[in-house]
């Protein structure tokens, strides 16, 4: 019987973090296209304390970053030991390509967000996605 091999923990952690950050940025770009932007946090023309769209975008980005890091770390840990069927791997790759293609199309259109607000929102989404992807991957690695 073949011995089970494992990726180094840092490789799994790094791959899961990159995947979680990419998914969080994808959700940020798609959400901005539909009016859920973090840029609402820095606008001074609204009378509300915090627009609901900014709060929903904040939680969506955090949730997708965390779950993307967590599930990617679990999948990488399972894939190297041969526990994922070949068809499931192909399905996951196809879903990832379709998500990134949709984000690329959304990102290529003109942005409805002002430039400075869009840059700040993108940096906030990147930092939030990175932090939450790290937390998700770290929890998945501690569990396994």
Short mmCIF file of N, CA and C in Angstrom, two decimals:
data_model
loop_
_atom_site.label_atom_id
_atom_site.label_comp_id
_atom_site.label_asym_id
_atom_site.label_seq_id
_atom_site.Cartn_x
_atom_site.Cartn_y
_atom_site.Cartn_z
N UNK A 1 0.84 -1.18 0.00
CA UNK A 1 0.00 0.00 0.00
C UNK A 1 0.89 1.24 0.00
N UNK A 2 0.54 2.20 -0.82
CA UNK A 2 1.35 3.41 -0.95
C UNK A 2 1.18 4.28 0.29
N UNK A 3 2.28 4.91 0.65
CA UNK A 3 2.25 5.79 1.82
C UNK A 3 1.63 7.13 1.43
N UNK A 4 0.83 7.70 2.31
CA UNK A 4 0.18 8.97 2.05
C UNK A 4 1.21 10.09 2.12
N UNK A 5 1.21 10.94 1.10
CA UNK A 5 2.12 12.08 1.09
C UNK A 5 1.33 13.33 1.40
N UNK A 6 2.02 14.33 1.93
CA UNK A 6 1.39 15.59 2.30
C UNK A 6 2.21 16.75 1.76
N UNK A 7 1.52 17.84 1.42
CA UNK A 7 2.22 19.08 1.08
C UNK A 7 2.77 19.68 2.36
N UNK A 8 3.83 20.45 2.26
CA UNK A 8 4.26 21.20 3.45
C UNK A 8 3.17 22.17 3.89
N UNK A 9 3.07 22.38 5.19
CA UNK A 9 2.00 23.23 5.74
C UNK A 9 2.05 24.65 5.17
N UNK A 10 3.25 25.19 4.97
CA UNK A 10 3.36 26.56 4.46
C UNK A 10 2.90 26.66 3.01
N UNK A 11 3.10 25.61 2.25
CA UNK A 11 2.63 25.61 0.87
C UNK A 11 1.10 25.59 0.81
N UNK A 12 0.49 24.77 1.64
CA UNK A 12 -0.97 24.73 1.71
C UNK A 12 -1.51 26.06 2.22
N UNK A 13 -0.89 26.61 3.23
CA UNK A 13 -1.33 27.90 3.79
C UNK A 13 -1.22 29.01 2.75
N UNK A 14 -0.10 29.04 2.03
CA UNK A 14 0.09 30.07 1.01
C UNK A 14 -0.89 29.93 -0.15
N UNK A 15 -1.09 28.70 -0.63
CA UNK A 15 -2.03 28.48 -1.72
C UNK A 15 -3.46 28.80 -1.33
N UNK A 16 -3.83 28.44 -0.12
CA UNK A 16 -5.18 28.73 0.36
C UNK A 16 -5.38 30.23 0.54
N UNK A 17 -4.35 30.92 1.02
CA UNK A 17 -4.46 32.38 1.17
C UNK A 17 -4.62 33.06 -0.18
N UNK A 18 -3.83 32.65 -1.17
CA UNK A 18 -3.94 33.25 -2.50
C UNK A 18 -5.33 33.00 -3.09
N UNK A 19 -5.82 31.80 -2.94
CA UNK A 19 -7.15 31.47 -3.45
C UNK A 19 -8.23 32.28 -2.74
N UNK A 20 -8.14 32.40 -1.41
CA UNK A 20 -9.12 33.18 -0.66
C UNK A 20 -9.10 34.65 -1.03
N UNK A 21 -7.90 35.20 -1.24
CA UNK A 21 -7.78 36.62 -1.63
C UNK A 21 -8.36 36.83 -3.02
N UNK A 22 -8.08 35.92 -3.95
CA UNK A 22 -8.64 36.06 -5.30
C UNK A 22 -10.16 35.98 -5.29
N UNK A 23 -10.70 35.07 -4.49
CA UNK A 23 -12.15 34.98 -4.40
C UNK A 23 -12.75 36.23 -3.75
N UNK A 24 -12.08 36.76 -2.73
CA UNK A 24 -12.58 37.98 -2.08
C UNK A 24 -12.54 39.17 -3.03
N UNK A 25 -11.47 39.29 -3.82
CA UNK A 25 -11.40 40.37 -4.80
C UNK A 25 -12.43 40.18 -5.91
N UNK A 26 -12.70 38.93 -6.28
CA UNK A 26 -13.73 38.67 -7.29
C UNK A 26 -15.10 39.11 -6.78
N UNK A 27 -15.40 38.81 -5.53
CA UNK A 27 -16.68 39.23 -4.94
C UNK A 27 -16.74 40.75 -4.83
N UNK A 28 -15.62 41.38 -4.51
CA UNK A 28 -15.59 42.85 -4.44
C UNK A 28 -15.89 43.46 -5.80
N UNK A 29 -15.26 42.92 -6.87
CA UNK A 29 -15.49 43.48 -8.20
C UNK A 29 -16.91 43.25 -8.68
N UNK A 30 -17.42 42.05 -8.46
CA UNK A 30 -18.80 41.77 -8.87
C UNK A 30 -19.80 42.55 -8.03
N UNK A 31 -19.53 42.70 -6.73
CA UNK A 31 -20.42 43.48 -5.87
C UNK A 31 -20.43 44.94 -6.24
N UNK A 32 -19.27 45.49 -6.60
CA UNK A 32 -19.20 46.90 -7.01
C UNK A 32 -20.02 47.13 -8.28
N UNK A 33 -20.06 46.14 -9.14
CA UNK A 33 -20.84 46.27 -10.37
C UNK A 33 -22.33 46.35 -10.07
N UNK A 34 -22.77 45.72 -8.97
CA UNK A 34 -24.19 45.72 -8.60
C UNK A 34 -24.52 46.68 -7.47
N UNK A 35 -23.63 47.60 -7.14
CA UNK A 35 -23.92 48.62 -6.15
C UNK A 35 -23.51 48.29 -4.73
N UNK A 36 -22.87 47.16 -4.50
CA UNK A 36 -22.39 46.81 -3.16
C UNK A 36 -20.90 47.14 -3.09
N UNK A 37 -20.59 48.38 -2.77
CA UNK A 37 -19.19 48.78 -2.77
C UNK A 37 -18.75 49.26 -1.40
N UNK A 38 -17.50 48.99 -1.09
CA UNK A 38 -16.94 49.50 0.16
C UNK A 38 -16.68 50.99 0.10
N UNK A 39 -16.71 51.57 -1.08
CA UNK A 39 -16.49 53.00 -1.25
C UNK A 39 -17.53 53.86 -0.55
N UNK A 40 -18.66 53.28 -0.21
CA UNK A 40 -19.68 54.02 0.52
C UNK A 40 -19.23 54.42 1.92
N UNK A 41 -18.20 53.75 2.41
CA UNK A 41 -17.69 54.10 3.73
C UNK A 41 -16.99 55.45 3.75
N UNK A 42 -16.43 55.88 2.61
CA UNK A 42 -15.66 57.12 2.58
C UNK A 42 -16.40 58.26 1.91
N UNK A 43 -17.64 58.07 1.59
CA UNK A 43 -18.41 59.16 0.98
C UNK A 43 -18.95 60.09 2.05
N UNK A 44 -18.90 61.37 1.76
CA UNK A 44 -19.41 62.34 2.71
C UNK A 44 -20.76 62.91 2.27
N UNK A 45 -21.25 62.50 1.11
CA UNK A 45 -22.52 63.06 0.61
C UNK A 45 -23.75 62.31 1.11
N UNK A 46 -23.56 61.24 1.84
CA UNK A 46 -24.72 60.51 2.37
C UNK A 46 -24.99 60.95 3.80
N UNK A 47 -26.26 60.93 4.18
CA UNK A 47 -26.64 61.33 5.54
C UNK A 47 -26.63 60.16 6.50
N UNK A 48 -26.63 58.96 5.98
CA UNK A 48 -26.64 57.78 6.82
C UNK A 48 -25.27 57.62 7.49
N UNK A 49 -25.27 56.89 8.60
CA UNK A 49 -24.00 56.59 9.27
C UNK A 49 -23.15 55.68 8.40
N UNK A 50 -23.71 54.58 7.94
CA UNK A 50 -23.02 53.67 7.04
C UNK A 50 -24.05 53.09 6.08
N UNK A 51 -23.83 53.25 4.80
CA UNK A 51 -24.79 52.69 3.85
C UNK A 51 -24.88 51.17 3.98
N UNK A 52 -26.07 50.65 3.77
CA UNK A 52 -26.29 49.21 3.91
C UNK A 52 -25.49 48.42 2.87
N UNK A 53 -25.32 48.98 1.68
CA UNK A 53 -24.54 48.31 0.64
C UNK A 53 -23.09 48.10 1.05
N UNK A 54 -22.52 49.08 1.76
CA UNK A 54 -21.14 48.94 2.22
C UNK A 54 -21.02 47.87 3.30
N UNK A 55 -22.01 47.79 4.17
CA UNK A 55 -21.98 46.77 5.22
C UNK A 55 -22.14 45.37 4.63
N UNK A 56 -23.04 45.23 3.66
CA UNK A 56 -23.23 43.92 3.01
C UNK A 56 -21.97 43.53 2.26
N UNK A 57 -21.35 44.48 1.56
CA UNK A 57 -20.11 44.19 0.84
C UNK A 57 -19.00 43.78 1.79
N UNK A 58 -18.90 44.46 2.93
CA UNK A 58 -17.88 44.14 3.93
C UNK A 58 -18.02 42.69 4.39
N UNK A 59 -19.25 42.28 4.73
CA UNK A 59 -19.49 40.93 5.22
C UNK A 59 -19.33 39.89 4.11
N UNK A 60 -19.74 40.21 2.90
CA UNK A 60 -19.57 39.27 1.79
C UNK A 60 -18.10 39.01 1.51
N UNK A 61 -17.30 40.07 1.47
CA UNK A 61 -15.88 39.92 1.20
C UNK A 61 -15.21 39.12 2.31
N UNK A 62 -15.55 39.43 3.56
CA UNK A 62 -14.96 38.70 4.68
C UNK A 62 -15.37 37.23 4.67
N UNK A 63 -16.63 36.97 4.42
CA UNK A 63 -17.12 35.59 4.42
C UNK A 63 -16.53 34.77 3.29
N UNK A 64 -16.44 35.35 2.10
CA UNK A 64 -15.89 34.63 0.96
C UNK A 64 -14.39 34.42 1.14
N UNK A 65 -13.69 35.40 1.68
CA UNK A 65 -12.25 35.24 1.93
C UNK A 65 -11.99 34.12 2.94
N UNK A 66 -12.75 34.11 4.03
CA UNK A 66 -12.58 33.07 5.05
C UNK A 66 -12.92 31.70 4.50
N UNK A 67 -14.09 31.57 3.89
CA UNK A 67 -14.51 30.26 3.39
C UNK A 67 -13.63 29.80 2.23
N UNK A 68 -13.17 30.73 1.40
CA UNK A 68 -12.27 30.35 0.31
C UNK A 68 -10.96 29.81 0.84
N UNK A 69 -10.38 30.46 1.85
CA UNK A 69 -9.16 29.96 2.45
C UNK A 69 -9.36 28.63 3.15
N UNK A 70 -10.46 28.50 3.87
CA UNK A 70 -10.74 27.28 4.62
C UNK A 70 -10.94 26.08 3.68
N UNK A 71 -11.82 26.24 2.70
CA UNK A 71 -12.12 25.12 1.80
C UNK A 71 -10.94 24.78 0.89
N UNK A 72 -10.19 25.80 0.47
CA UNK A 72 -9.02 25.52 -0.36
C UNK A 72 -7.96 24.75 0.42
N UNK A 73 -7.75 25.11 1.68
CA UNK A 73 -6.78 24.38 2.50
C UNK A 73 -7.23 22.94 2.69
N UNK A 74 -8.52 22.73 2.94
CA UNK A 74 -9.03 21.37 3.07
C UNK A 74 -8.91 20.59 1.76
N UNK A 75 -9.22 21.24 0.64
CA UNK A 75 -9.11 20.56 -0.65
C UNK A 75 -7.67 20.23 -0.99
N UNK A 76 -6.75 21.14 -0.72
CA UNK A 76 -5.34 20.86 -1.02
C UNK A 76 -4.82 19.72 -0.15
N UNK A 77 -5.25 19.71 1.10
CA UNK A 77 -4.82 18.64 2.00
C UNK A 77 -5.39 17.30 1.56
N UNK A 78 -6.62 17.28 1.08
CA UNK A 78 -7.25 16.05 0.62
C UNK A 78 -6.76 15.62 -0.76
N UNK A 79 -6.48 16.58 -1.63
CA UNK A 79 -6.09 16.26 -3.00
C UNK A 79 -4.74 15.57 -3.07
N UNK A 80 -3.83 15.98 -2.24
CA UNK A 80 -2.50 15.39 -2.32
C UNK A 80 -2.50 13.94 -1.83
N UNK A 81 -3.42 13.59 -0.96
CA UNK A 81 -3.49 12.21 -0.49
C UNK A 81 -4.39 11.35 -1.37
N UNK A 82 -4.93 11.93 -2.46
CA UNK A 82 -5.72 11.16 -3.41
C UNK A 82 -7.16 10.93 -2.99
N UNK A 83 -7.70 11.73 -2.10
CA UNK A 83 -9.05 11.54 -1.62
C UNK A 83 -10.10 12.25 -2.46
N UNK A 84 -9.69 13.04 -3.44
CA UNK A 84 -10.64 13.74 -4.30
C UNK A 84 -10.65 13.05 -5.66
N UNK A 85 -11.83 12.64 -6.14
CA UNK A 85 -11.90 11.98 -7.45
C UNK A 85 -11.48 12.94 -8.58
N UNK A 86 -11.04 12.36 -9.67
CA UNK A 86 -10.55 13.16 -10.80
C UNK A 86 -11.66 14.05 -11.38
N UNK A 87 -12.89 13.56 -11.44
CA UNK A 87 -14.00 14.38 -11.96
C UNK A 87 -14.28 15.59 -11.07
N UNK A 88 -14.16 15.43 -9.76
CA UNK A 88 -14.36 16.55 -8.85
C UNK A 88 -13.28 17.61 -9.06
N UNK A 89 -12.06 17.19 -9.29
CA UNK A 89 -10.98 18.14 -9.57
C UNK A 89 -11.28 18.93 -10.82
N UNK A 90 -11.71 18.25 -11.87
CA UNK A 90 -12.03 18.95 -13.11
C UNK A 90 -13.19 19.90 -12.94
N UNK A 91 -14.19 19.50 -12.18
CA UNK A 91 -15.34 20.37 -11.91
C UNK A 91 -14.91 21.62 -11.16
N UNK A 92 -14.07 21.48 -10.13
CA UNK A 92 -13.61 22.63 -9.36
C UNK A 92 -12.76 23.57 -10.21
N UNK A 93 -11.95 23.02 -11.08
CA UNK A 93 -11.15 23.86 -11.98
C UNK A 93 -12.05 24.63 -12.93
N UNK A 94 -13.06 23.97 -13.48
CA UNK A 94 -13.99 24.64 -14.40
C UNK A 94 -14.76 25.75 -13.70
N UNK A 95 -15.21 25.52 -12.47
CA UNK A 95 -15.92 26.55 -11.72
C UNK A 95 -15.00 27.74 -11.45
N UNK A 96 -13.77 27.48 -11.07
CA UNK A 96 -12.81 28.56 -10.83
C UNK A 96 -12.55 29.39 -12.07
N UNK A 97 -12.41 28.74 -13.22
CA UNK A 97 -12.18 29.46 -14.47
C UNK A 97 -13.39 30.31 -14.83
N UNK A 98 -14.59 29.77 -14.66
CA UNK A 98 -15.80 30.54 -14.97
C UNK A 98 -15.95 31.76 -14.05
N UNK A 99 -15.63 31.60 -12.77
CA UNK A 99 -15.71 32.74 -11.84
C UNK A 99 -14.71 33.82 -12.23
N UNK A 100 -13.48 33.42 -12.52
CA UNK A 100 -12.47 34.40 -12.90
C UNK A 100 -12.78 35.06 -14.24
N UNK A 101 -13.41 34.33 -15.17
CA UNK A 101 -13.81 34.93 -16.44
C UNK A 101 -14.92 35.97 -16.23
N UNK A 102 -15.87 35.66 -15.36
CA UNK A 102 -16.93 36.64 -15.05
C UNK A 102 -16.38 37.88 -14.38
N UNK A 103 -15.42 37.70 -13.51
CA UNK A 103 -14.81 38.85 -12.84
C UNK A 103 -14.01 39.68 -13.83
N UNK A 104 -13.32 39.02 -14.73
CA UNK A 104 -12.57 39.75 -15.76
C UNK A 104 -13.47 40.59 -16.63
N UNK A 105 -14.62 40.06 -16.96
CA UNK A 105 -15.57 40.82 -17.75
C UNK A 105 -16.13 41.99 -16.96
N UNK A 106 -16.41 41.78 -15.68
CA UNK A 106 -16.93 42.86 -14.85
C UNK A 106 -15.87 43.93 -14.62
N UNK A 107 -14.62 43.53 -14.51
CA UNK A 107 -13.55 44.50 -14.25
C UNK A 107 -13.19 45.30 -15.49
N UNK A 108 -13.48 44.78 -16.68
CA UNK A 108 -13.11 45.49 -17.90
C UNK A 108 -14.06 46.63 -18.23
N UNK A 109 -15.24 46.64 -17.65
CA UNK A 109 -16.21 47.71 -17.91
C UNK A 109 -15.82 48.95 -17.12
N UNK A 110 -16.30 50.12 -17.53
CA UNK A 110 -16.01 51.34 -16.77
C UNK A 110 -16.57 51.25 -15.36
N UNK A 111 -15.82 51.76 -14.42
CA UNK A 111 -16.20 51.65 -13.01
C UNK A 111 -17.22 52.71 -12.62
N UNK A 112 -18.27 52.33 -11.88
CA UNK A 112 -19.24 53.31 -11.41
C UNK A 112 -18.76 54.05 -10.16
N UNK A 113 -17.64 53.64 -9.59
CA UNK A 113 -17.12 54.22 -8.35
C UNK A 113 -16.08 55.28 -8.70
N UNK A 114 -16.07 56.43 -8.01
CA UNK A 114 -15.02 57.42 -8.23
C UNK A 114 -13.63 56.82 -7.97
N UNK A 115 -12.61 57.39 -8.59
CA UNK A 115 -11.28 56.79 -8.61
C UNK A 115 -10.66 56.61 -7.24
N UNK A 116 -10.57 57.65 -6.43
CA UNK A 116 -9.92 57.54 -5.12
C UNK A 116 -10.70 56.59 -4.22
N UNK A 117 -12.00 56.70 -4.24
CA UNK A 117 -12.84 55.81 -3.44
C UNK A 117 -12.69 54.37 -3.91
N UNK A 118 -12.58 54.16 -5.21
CA UNK A 118 -12.39 52.82 -5.75
C UNK A 118 -11.05 52.22 -5.36
N UNK A 119 -10.00 53.04 -5.36
CA UNK A 119 -8.68 52.55 -4.96
C UNK A 119 -8.68 52.17 -3.48
N UNK A 120 -9.25 53.04 -2.65
CA UNK A 120 -9.33 52.73 -1.22
C UNK A 120 -10.18 51.49 -0.95
N UNK A 121 -11.27 51.36 -1.68
CA UNK A 121 -12.13 50.18 -1.50
C UNK A 121 -11.41 48.92 -1.96
N UNK A 122 -10.66 49.00 -3.05
CA UNK A 122 -9.90 47.84 -3.52
C UNK A 122 -8.82 47.43 -2.53
N UNK A 123 -8.12 48.41 -1.96
CA UNK A 123 -7.10 48.09 -0.95
C UNK A 123 -7.73 47.52 0.31
N UNK A 124 -8.86 48.06 0.71
CA UNK A 124 -9.55 47.52 1.89
C UNK A 124 -10.03 46.10 1.64
N UNK A 125 -10.55 45.84 0.44
CA UNK A 125 -11.00 44.48 0.10
C UNK A 125 -9.81 43.52 0.05
N UNK A 126 -8.67 43.99 -0.46
CA UNK A 126 -7.48 43.15 -0.51
C UNK A 126 -7.00 42.80 0.89
N UNK A 127 -6.91 43.79 1.76
CA UNK A 127 -6.46 43.53 3.14
C UNK A 127 -7.45 42.66 3.91
N UNK A 128 -8.72 42.96 3.79
CA UNK A 128 -9.74 42.16 4.46
C UNK A 128 -9.75 40.72 3.94
N UNK A 129 -9.68 40.57 2.62
CA UNK A 129 -9.65 39.23 2.04
C UNK A 129 -8.41 38.45 2.46
N UNK A 130 -7.26 39.12 2.52
CA UNK A 130 -6.03 38.44 2.93
C UNK A 130 -6.10 38.00 4.39
N UNK A 131 -6.59 38.88 5.25
CA UNK A 131 -6.68 38.53 6.67
C UNK A 131 -7.66 37.38 6.90
N UNK A 132 -8.80 37.43 6.26
CA UNK A 132 -9.79 36.39 6.46
C UNK A 132 -9.39 35.08 5.79
N UNK A 133 -8.71 35.16 4.64
CA UNK A 133 -8.22 33.93 3.99
C UNK A 133 -7.16 33.27 4.85
N UNK A 134 -6.30 34.06 5.48
CA UNK A 134 -5.30 33.50 6.39
C UNK A 134 -5.98 32.81 7.57
N UNK A 135 -6.98 33.47 8.14
CA UNK A 135 -7.69 32.87 9.28
C UNK A 135 -8.37 31.56 8.88
N UNK A 136 -9.04 31.54 7.73
CA UNK A 136 -9.70 30.33 7.28
C UNK A 136 -8.72 29.20 7.01
N UNK A 137 -7.61 29.51 6.34
CA UNK A 137 -6.61 28.48 6.06
C UNK A 137 -5.94 28.00 7.34
N UNK A 138 -5.69 28.91 8.26
CA UNK A 138 -5.05 28.54 9.52
C UNK A 138 -5.95 27.61 10.33
N UNK A 139 -7.25 27.92 10.40
CA UNK A 139 -8.19 27.05 11.13
C UNK A 139 -8.31 25.68 10.45
N UNK A 140 -8.29 25.65 9.13
CA UNK A 140 -8.36 24.38 8.43
C UNK A 140 -7.10 23.54 8.69
N UNK A 141 -5.96 24.19 8.76
CA UNK A 141 -4.71 23.46 9.00
C UNK A 141 -4.63 22.98 10.44
N UNK A 142 -5.17 23.72 11.37
CA UNK A 142 -5.15 23.28 12.77
C UNK A 142 -6.10 22.11 13.00
N UNK A 143 -7.19 22.10 12.23
CA UNK A 143 -8.16 21.02 12.35
C UNK A 143 -7.59 19.71 11.83
N UNK A 144 -6.82 19.80 10.74
CA UNK A 144 -6.32 18.60 10.08
C UNK A 144 -5.07 18.08 10.60
#
